[in-house]
mmCIF file of C-alpha atoms and ligand atoms in Angstrom:
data_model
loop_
_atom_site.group_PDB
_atom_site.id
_atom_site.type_symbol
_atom_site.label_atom_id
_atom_site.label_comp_id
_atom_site.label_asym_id
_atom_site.label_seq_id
_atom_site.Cartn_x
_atom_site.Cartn_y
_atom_site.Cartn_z
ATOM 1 C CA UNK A 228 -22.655 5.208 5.903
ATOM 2 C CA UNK A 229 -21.291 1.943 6.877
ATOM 3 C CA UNK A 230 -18.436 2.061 9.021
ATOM 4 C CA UNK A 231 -16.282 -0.288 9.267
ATOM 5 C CA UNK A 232 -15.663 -3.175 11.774
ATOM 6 C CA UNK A 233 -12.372 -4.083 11.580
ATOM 7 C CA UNK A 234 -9.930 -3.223 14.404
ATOM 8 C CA UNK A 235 -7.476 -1.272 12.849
ATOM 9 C CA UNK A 236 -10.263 1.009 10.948
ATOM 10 C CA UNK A 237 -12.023 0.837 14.405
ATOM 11 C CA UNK A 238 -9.178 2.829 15.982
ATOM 12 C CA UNK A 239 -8.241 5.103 13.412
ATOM 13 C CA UNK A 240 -11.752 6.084 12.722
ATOM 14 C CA UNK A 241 -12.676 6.516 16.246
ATOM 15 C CA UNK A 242 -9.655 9.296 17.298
ATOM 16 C CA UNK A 243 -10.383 10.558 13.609
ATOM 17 C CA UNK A 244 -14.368 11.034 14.745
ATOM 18 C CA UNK A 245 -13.263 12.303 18.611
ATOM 19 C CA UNK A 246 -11.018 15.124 16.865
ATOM 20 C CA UNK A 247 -13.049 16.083 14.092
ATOM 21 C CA UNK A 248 -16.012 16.483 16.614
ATOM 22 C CA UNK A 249 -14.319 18.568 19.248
ATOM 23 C CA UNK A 250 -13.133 20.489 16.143
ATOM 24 C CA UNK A 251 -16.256 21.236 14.367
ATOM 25 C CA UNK A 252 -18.077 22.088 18.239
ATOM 26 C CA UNK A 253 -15.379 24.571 18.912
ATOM 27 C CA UNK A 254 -15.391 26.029 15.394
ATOM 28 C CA UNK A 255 -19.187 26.270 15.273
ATOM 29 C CA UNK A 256 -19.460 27.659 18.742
ATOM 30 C CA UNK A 257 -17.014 30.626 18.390
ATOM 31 C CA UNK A 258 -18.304 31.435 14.889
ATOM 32 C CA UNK A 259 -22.239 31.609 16.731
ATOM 33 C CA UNK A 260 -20.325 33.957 19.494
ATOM 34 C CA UNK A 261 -18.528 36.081 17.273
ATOM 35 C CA UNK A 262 -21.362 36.729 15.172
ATOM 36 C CA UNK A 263 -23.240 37.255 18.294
ATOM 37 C CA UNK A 264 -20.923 39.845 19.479
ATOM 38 C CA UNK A 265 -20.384 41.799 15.799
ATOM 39 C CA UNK A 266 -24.034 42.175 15.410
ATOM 40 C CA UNK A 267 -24.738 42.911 18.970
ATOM 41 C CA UNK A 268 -21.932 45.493 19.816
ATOM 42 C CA UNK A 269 -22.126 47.041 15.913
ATOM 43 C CA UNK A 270 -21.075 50.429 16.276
ATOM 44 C CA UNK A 271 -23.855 52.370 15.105
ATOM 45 C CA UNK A 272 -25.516 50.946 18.556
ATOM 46 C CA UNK A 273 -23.022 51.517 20.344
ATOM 47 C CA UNK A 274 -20.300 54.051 19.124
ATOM 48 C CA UNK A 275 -18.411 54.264 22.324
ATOM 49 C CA UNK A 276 -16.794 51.169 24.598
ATOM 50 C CA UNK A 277 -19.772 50.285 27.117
ATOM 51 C CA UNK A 278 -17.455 48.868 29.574
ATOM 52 C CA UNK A 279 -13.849 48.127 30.475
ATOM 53 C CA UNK A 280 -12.619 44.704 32.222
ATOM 54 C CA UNK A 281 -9.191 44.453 33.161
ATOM 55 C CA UNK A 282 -9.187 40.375 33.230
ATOM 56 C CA UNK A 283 -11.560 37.991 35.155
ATOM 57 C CA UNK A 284 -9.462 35.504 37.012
ATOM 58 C CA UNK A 285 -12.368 32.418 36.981
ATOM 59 C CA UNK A 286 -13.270 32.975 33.186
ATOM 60 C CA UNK A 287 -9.640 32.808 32.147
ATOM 61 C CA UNK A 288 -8.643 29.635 34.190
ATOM 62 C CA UNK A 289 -11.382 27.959 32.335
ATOM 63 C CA UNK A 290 -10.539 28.894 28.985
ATOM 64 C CA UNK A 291 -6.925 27.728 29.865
ATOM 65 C CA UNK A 292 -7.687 24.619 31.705
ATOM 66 C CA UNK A 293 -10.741 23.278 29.686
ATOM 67 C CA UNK A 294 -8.985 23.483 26.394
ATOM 68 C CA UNK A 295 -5.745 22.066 27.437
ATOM 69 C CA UNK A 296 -7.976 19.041 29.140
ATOM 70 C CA UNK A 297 -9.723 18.592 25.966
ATOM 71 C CA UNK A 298 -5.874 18.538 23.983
ATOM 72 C CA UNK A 299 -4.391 15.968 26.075
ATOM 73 C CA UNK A 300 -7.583 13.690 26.035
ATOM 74 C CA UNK A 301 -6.927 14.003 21.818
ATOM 75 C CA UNK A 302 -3.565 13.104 22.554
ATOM 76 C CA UNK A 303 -4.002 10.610 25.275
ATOM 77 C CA UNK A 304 -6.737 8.936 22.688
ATOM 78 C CA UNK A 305 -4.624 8.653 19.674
ATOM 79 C CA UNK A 306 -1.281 7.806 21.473
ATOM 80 C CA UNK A 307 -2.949 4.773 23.026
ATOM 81 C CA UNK A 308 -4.845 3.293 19.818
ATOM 82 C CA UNK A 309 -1.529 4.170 17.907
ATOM 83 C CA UNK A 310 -0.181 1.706 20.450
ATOM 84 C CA UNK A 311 -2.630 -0.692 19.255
ATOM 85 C CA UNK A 312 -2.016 -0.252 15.626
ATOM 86 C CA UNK A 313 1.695 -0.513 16.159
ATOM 87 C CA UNK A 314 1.577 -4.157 18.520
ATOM 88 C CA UNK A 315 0.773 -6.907 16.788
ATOM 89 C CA UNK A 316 -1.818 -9.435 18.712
ATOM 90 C CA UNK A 317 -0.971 -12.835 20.167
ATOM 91 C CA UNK A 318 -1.163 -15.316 17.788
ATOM 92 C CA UNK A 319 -1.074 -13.553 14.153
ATOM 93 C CA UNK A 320 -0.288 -15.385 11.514
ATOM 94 C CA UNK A 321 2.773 -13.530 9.665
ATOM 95 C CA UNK A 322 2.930 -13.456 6.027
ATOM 96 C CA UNK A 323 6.164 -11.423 4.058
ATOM 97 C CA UNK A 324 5.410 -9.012 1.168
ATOM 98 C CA UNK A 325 7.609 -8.113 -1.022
ATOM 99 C CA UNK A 326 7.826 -5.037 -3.088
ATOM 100 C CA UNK A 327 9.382 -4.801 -6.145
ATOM 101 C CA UNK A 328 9.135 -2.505 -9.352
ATOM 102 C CA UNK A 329 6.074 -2.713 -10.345
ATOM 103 C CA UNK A 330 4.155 -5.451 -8.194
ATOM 104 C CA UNK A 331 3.411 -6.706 -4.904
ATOM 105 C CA UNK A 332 4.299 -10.176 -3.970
ATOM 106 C CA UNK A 333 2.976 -12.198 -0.753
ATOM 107 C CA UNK A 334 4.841 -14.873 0.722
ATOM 108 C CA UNK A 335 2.946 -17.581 2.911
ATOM 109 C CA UNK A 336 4.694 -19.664 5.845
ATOM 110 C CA UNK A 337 4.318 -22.537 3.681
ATOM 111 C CA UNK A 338 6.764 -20.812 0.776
ATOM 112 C CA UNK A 339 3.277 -20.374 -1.214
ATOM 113 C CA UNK A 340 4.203 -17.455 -3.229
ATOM 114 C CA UNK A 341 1.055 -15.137 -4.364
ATOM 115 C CA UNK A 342 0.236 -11.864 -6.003
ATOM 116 C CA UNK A 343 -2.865 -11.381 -4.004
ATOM 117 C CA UNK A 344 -2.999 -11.137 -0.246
ATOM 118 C CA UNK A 345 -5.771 -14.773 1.087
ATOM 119 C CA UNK A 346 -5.946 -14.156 4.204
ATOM 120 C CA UNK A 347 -8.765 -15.722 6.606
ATOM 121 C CA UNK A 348 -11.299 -13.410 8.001
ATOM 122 C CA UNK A 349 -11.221 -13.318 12.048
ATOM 123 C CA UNK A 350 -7.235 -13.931 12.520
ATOM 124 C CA UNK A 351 -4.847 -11.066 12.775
ATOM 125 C CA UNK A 352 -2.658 -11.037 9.672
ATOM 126 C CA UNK A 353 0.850 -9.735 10.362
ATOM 127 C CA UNK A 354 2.886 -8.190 7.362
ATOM 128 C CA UNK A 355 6.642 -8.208 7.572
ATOM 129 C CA UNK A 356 7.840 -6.578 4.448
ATOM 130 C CA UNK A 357 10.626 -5.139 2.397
ATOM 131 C CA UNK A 358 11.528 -3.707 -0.886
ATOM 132 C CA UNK A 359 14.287 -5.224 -3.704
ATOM 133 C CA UNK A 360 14.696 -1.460 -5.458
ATOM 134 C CA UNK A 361 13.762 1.201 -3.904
ATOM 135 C CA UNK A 362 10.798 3.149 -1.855
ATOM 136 C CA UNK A 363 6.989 1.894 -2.124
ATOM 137 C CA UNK A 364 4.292 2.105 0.479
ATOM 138 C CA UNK A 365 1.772 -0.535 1.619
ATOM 139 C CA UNK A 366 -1.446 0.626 1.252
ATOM 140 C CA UNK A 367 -4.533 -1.038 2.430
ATOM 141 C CA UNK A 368 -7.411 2.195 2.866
ATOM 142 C CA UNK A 369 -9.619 -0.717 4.323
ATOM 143 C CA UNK A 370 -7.754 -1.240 7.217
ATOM 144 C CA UNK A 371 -6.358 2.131 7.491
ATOM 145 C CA UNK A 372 -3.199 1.079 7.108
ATOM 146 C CA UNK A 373 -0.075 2.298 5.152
ATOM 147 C CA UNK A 374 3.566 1.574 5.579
ATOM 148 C CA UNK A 375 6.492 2.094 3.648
ATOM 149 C CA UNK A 376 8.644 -0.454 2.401
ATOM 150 C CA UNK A 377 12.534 -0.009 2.553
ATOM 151 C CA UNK A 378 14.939 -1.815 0.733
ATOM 152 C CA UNK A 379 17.177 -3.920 2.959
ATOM 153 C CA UNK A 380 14.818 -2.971 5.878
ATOM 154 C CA UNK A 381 11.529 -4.686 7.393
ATOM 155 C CA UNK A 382 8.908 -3.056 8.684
ATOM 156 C CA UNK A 383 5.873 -4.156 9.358
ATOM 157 C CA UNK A 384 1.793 -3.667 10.384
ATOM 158 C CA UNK A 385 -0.564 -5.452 11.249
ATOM 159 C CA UNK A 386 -4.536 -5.856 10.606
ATOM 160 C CA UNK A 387 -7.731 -8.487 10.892
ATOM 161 C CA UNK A 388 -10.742 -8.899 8.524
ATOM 162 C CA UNK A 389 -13.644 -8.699 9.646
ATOM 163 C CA UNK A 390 -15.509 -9.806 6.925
ATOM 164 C CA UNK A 391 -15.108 -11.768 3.776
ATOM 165 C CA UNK A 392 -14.412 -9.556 0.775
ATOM 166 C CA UNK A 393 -11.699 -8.237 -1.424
ATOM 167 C CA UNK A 394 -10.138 -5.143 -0.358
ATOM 168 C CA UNK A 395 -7.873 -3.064 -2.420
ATOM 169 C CA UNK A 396 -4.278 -2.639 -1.716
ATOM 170 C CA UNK A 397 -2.576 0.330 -3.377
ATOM 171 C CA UNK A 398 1.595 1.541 -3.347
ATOM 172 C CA UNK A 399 0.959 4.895 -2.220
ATOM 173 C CA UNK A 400 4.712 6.315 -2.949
ATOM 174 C CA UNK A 401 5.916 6.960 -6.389
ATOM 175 C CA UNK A 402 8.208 4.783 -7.488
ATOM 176 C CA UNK A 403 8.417 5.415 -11.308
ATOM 177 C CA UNK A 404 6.368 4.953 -14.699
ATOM 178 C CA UNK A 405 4.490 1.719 -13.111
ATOM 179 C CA UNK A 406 3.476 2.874 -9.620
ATOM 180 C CA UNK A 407 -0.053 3.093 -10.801
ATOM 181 C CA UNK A 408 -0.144 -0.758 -11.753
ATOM 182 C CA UNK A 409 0.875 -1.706 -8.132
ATOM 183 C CA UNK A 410 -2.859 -2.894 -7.773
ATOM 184 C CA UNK A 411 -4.009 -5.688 -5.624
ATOM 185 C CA UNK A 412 -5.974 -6.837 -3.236
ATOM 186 C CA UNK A 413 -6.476 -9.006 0.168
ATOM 187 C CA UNK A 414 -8.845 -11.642 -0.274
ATOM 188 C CA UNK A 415 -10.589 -12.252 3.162
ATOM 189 C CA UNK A 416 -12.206 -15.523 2.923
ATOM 190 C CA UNK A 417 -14.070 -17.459 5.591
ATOM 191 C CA UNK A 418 -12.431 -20.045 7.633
ATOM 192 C CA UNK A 419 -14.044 -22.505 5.710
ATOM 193 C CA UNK A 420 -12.951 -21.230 1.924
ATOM 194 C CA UNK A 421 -9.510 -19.917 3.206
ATOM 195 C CA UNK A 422 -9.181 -23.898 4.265
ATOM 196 C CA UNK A 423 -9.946 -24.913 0.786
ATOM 197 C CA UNK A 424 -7.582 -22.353 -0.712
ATOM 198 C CA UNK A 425 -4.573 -23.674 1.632
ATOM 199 C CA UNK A 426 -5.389 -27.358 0.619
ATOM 200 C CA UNK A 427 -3.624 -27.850 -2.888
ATOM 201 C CA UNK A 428 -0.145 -26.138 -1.127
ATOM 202 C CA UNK A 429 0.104 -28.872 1.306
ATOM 203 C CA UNK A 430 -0.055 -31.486 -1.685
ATOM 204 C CA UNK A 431 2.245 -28.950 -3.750
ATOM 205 C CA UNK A 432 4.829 -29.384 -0.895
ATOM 206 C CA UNK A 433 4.639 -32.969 -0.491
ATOM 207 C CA UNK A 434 6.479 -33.309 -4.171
ATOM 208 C CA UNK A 435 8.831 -30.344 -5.346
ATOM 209 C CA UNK A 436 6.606 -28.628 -7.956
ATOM 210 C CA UNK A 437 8.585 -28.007 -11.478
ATOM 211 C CA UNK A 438 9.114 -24.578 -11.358
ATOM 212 C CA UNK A 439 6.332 -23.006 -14.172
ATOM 213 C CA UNK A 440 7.770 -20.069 -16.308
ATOM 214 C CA UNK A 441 3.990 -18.880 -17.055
ATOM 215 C CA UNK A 442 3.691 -18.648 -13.292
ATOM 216 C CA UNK A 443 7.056 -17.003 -12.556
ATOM 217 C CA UNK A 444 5.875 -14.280 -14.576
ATOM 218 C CA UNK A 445 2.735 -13.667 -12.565
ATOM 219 C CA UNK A 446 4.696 -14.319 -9.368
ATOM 220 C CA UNK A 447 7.493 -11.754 -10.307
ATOM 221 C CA UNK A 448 4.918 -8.889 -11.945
ATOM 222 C CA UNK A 449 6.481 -9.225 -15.333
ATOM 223 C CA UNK A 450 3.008 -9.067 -16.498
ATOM 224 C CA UNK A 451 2.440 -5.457 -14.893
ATOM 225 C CA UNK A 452 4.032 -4.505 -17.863
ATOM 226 C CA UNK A 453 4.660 -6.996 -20.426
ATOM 227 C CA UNK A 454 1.420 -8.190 -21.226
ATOM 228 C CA UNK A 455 -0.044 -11.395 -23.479
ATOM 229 C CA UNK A 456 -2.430 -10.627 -25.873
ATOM 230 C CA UNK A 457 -0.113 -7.894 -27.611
ATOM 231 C CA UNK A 458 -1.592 -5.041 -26.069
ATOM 232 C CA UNK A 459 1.214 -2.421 -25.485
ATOM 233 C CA UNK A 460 1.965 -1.542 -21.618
ATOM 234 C CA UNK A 461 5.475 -0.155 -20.351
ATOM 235 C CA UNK A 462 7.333 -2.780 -21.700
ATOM 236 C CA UNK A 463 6.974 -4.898 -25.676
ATOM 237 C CA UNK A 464 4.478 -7.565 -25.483
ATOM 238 C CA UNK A 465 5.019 -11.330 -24.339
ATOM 239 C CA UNK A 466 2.517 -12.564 -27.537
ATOM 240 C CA UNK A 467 4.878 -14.207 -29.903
ATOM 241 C CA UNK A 468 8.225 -13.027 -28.665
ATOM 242 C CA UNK A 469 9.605 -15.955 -29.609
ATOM 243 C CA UNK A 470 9.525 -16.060 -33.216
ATOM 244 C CA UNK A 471 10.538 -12.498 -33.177
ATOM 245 C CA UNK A 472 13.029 -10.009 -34.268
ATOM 246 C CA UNK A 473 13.719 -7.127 -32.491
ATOM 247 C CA UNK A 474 15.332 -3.968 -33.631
ATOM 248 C CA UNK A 475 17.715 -3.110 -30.640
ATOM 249 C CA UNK A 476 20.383 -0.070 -29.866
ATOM 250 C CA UNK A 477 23.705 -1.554 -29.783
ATOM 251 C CA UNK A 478 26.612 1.068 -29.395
ATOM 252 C CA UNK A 479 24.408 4.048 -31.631
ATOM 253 C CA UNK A 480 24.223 1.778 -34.482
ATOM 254 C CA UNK A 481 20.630 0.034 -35.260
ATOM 255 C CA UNK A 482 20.898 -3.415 -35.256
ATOM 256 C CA UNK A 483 18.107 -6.091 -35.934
ATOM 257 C CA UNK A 484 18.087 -9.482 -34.063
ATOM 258 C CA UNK A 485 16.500 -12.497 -33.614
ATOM 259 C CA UNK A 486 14.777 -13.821 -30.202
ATOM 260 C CA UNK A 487 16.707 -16.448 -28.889
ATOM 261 C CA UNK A 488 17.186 -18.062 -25.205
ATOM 262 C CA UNK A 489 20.718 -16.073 -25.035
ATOM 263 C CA UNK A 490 18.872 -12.775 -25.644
ATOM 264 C CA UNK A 491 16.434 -13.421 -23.420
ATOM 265 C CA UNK A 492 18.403 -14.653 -20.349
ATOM 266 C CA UNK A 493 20.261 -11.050 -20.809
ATOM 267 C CA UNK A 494 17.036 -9.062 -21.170
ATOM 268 C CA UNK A 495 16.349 -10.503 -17.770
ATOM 269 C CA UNK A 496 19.450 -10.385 -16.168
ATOM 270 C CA UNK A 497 20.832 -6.657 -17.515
ATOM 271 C CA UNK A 498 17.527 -5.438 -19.219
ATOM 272 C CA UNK A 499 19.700 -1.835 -19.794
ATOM 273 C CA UNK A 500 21.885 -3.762 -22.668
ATOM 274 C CA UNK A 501 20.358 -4.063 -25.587
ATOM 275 C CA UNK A 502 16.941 -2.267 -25.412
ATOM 276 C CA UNK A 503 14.533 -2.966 -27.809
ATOM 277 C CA UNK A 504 13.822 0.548 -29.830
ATOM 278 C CA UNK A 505 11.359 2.974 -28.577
ATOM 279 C CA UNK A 506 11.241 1.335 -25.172
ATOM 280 C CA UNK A 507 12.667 3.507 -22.253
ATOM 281 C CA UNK A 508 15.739 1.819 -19.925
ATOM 282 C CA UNK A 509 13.278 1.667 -16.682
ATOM 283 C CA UNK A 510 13.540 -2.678 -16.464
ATOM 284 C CA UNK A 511 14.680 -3.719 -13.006
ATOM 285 C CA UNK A 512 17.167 -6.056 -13.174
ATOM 286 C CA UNK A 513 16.130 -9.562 -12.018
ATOM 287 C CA UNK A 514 19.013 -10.801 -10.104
ATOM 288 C CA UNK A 515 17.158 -12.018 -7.560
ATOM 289 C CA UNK A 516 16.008 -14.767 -10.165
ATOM 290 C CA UNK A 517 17.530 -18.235 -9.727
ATOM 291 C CA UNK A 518 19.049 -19.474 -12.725
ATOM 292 C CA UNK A 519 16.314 -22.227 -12.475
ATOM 293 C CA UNK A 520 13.815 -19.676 -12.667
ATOM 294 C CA UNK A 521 15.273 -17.780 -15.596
ATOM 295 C CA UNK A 522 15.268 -21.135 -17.620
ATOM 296 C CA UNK A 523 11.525 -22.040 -16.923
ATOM 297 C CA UNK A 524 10.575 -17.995 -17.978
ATOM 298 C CA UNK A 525 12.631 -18.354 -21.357
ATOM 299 C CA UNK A 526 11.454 -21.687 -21.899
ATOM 300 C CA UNK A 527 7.904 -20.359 -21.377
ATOM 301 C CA UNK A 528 8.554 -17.197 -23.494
ATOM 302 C CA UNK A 529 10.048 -19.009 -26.497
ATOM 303 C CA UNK A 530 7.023 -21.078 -27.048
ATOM 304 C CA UNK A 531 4.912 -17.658 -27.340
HETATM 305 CU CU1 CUA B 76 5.507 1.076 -5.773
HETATM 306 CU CU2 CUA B 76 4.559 3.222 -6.116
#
């Protein structure tokens, strides 16, 4: 088994190992004694009591003293590496996530918006994050780390890679039909590639980049459950939606109607309107879209 060498799975696993063992000596040892004792004092050897004690004042301060030594030292242990999980080092470099129904989104200093987590191995990575809807959970098993995201509420945690790799990140709260395609990953690159990766942002900055509707989309998680290629995922496909018609719901009567920028811009902004048949009402709204982003998504979408 490789363990792992990152700090934060460093401390976890280390209280995790000092409990478990004290656990499984104790449990082991008074299992061998008890046995001992059944078979020893079985009754068909010995049918009457052989002896009577009345308390033995040494024995019994031991086997009040040792155990509530061994107790504190558990607690004493995982209090102060808590500590450590909690406090973020000198010097991290902060990055915001932001939760949303159904995807994960990761904010750099630099306003470089991402789905996946880059981060550079050997620097501690600080995540301040939040929710726009409602309850989700950070989950990095990794790092042994996991913290709930609140809507209108930061919180935050903290951990450093160790090595290069991709790591899985998971939402471990259920937060409705697409919890299970809140899937991503960090990215730990070296210092080298993590200096290549940052390279094209500082050009992007230098000129305001025209907002890009196909990247919107994979910014924003639309494609957690619209996807491209027509497959069918929570939501009706992106492939061709422009040159479609849609049968939609409108006051209990059927009614069929063509794709166009108005429908779309109200799809996005009140997706419970008019709801495209057989689809359930589960859209989050996107009000936290600028109208300039809205634009460069329909624009995108009506050339599909
Ligand atoms: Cu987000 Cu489960």
């Amino acid at each position: 088994m490789n363990l792992p060498t990152n700090p934060t799975a460093q401390a976890v696993d280390s209280v995790l190992i000092y409990i478990f063992g004290f656990s499984l000596i104790l449990l082991l040892g008074i299992t061998v004694v008890t046995l001992y004792f059944v078979i020893k004092y079985r009754r068909s050897k010995y049918p009457e009591p052989t002896s009577e004690v009345h308390g033995n004042f040494w024995l019994e301060t031991v086997w009040t003293v040792l155990p509530t030594i061994i107790v504190l030292t558990m607690f004493w242990y995982g209090w102060t590496n808590y500590l450590g999980l909690r406090n973020v080092p000198e010097g991290a470099m902060e990055i915001k996530a932001t939760a949303r129904m159904w995807s994960w989104q990761f904010e750099y200093p630099d306003g470089r918006k991402e789905r996946k987590l880059y981060v550079p191995v050997g620097t501690p990575i600080k995540i301040t994050m939040t929710s726009v809807d409602v309850l989700h959970s950070f989950f990095v098993p990794a790092f042994r780390i996991k913290r709930d995201t609140v809507p209108g509420m930061e919180s935050r945690v903290w951990f450093e890679a160790t090595e290069p790799g991709s790591y899985d990140i998971f939402c471990a709260e259920y937060c409705g039909v697409g919890h299970a395609d809140m899937m991503t990953s960090v990215e730990a690159l070296s210092v080298a590639d993590y200096a290549a990766w940052l390279k094209p942002a500082a050009e992007v900055t230098a000129a305001p980049p025209k907002l890009e509707g196909r990247q919107l989309l994979e910014e924003y998680g639309c494609l957690g459950c619209h996807s491209e290629d027509g497959s069918q995922l929570v939501g009706p496909s992106f492939k061709g939606i422009g040159q479609r018609k849609v049968r939609i719901d409108r006051d209990g009567t059927d009614e069929l109607i063509k794709v166009d920028r108005d429908y779309l811009i109200r799809a996005i902004k009140e997706p419970s309107a008019d709801i495209v048949e057989d689809y359930p009402p589960i859209m989050p709204a996107g009000d936290y879209l600028s109208d300039e982003e809205i634009d460069a998504i329909v624009e995108h979408l009506l050339k599909q």
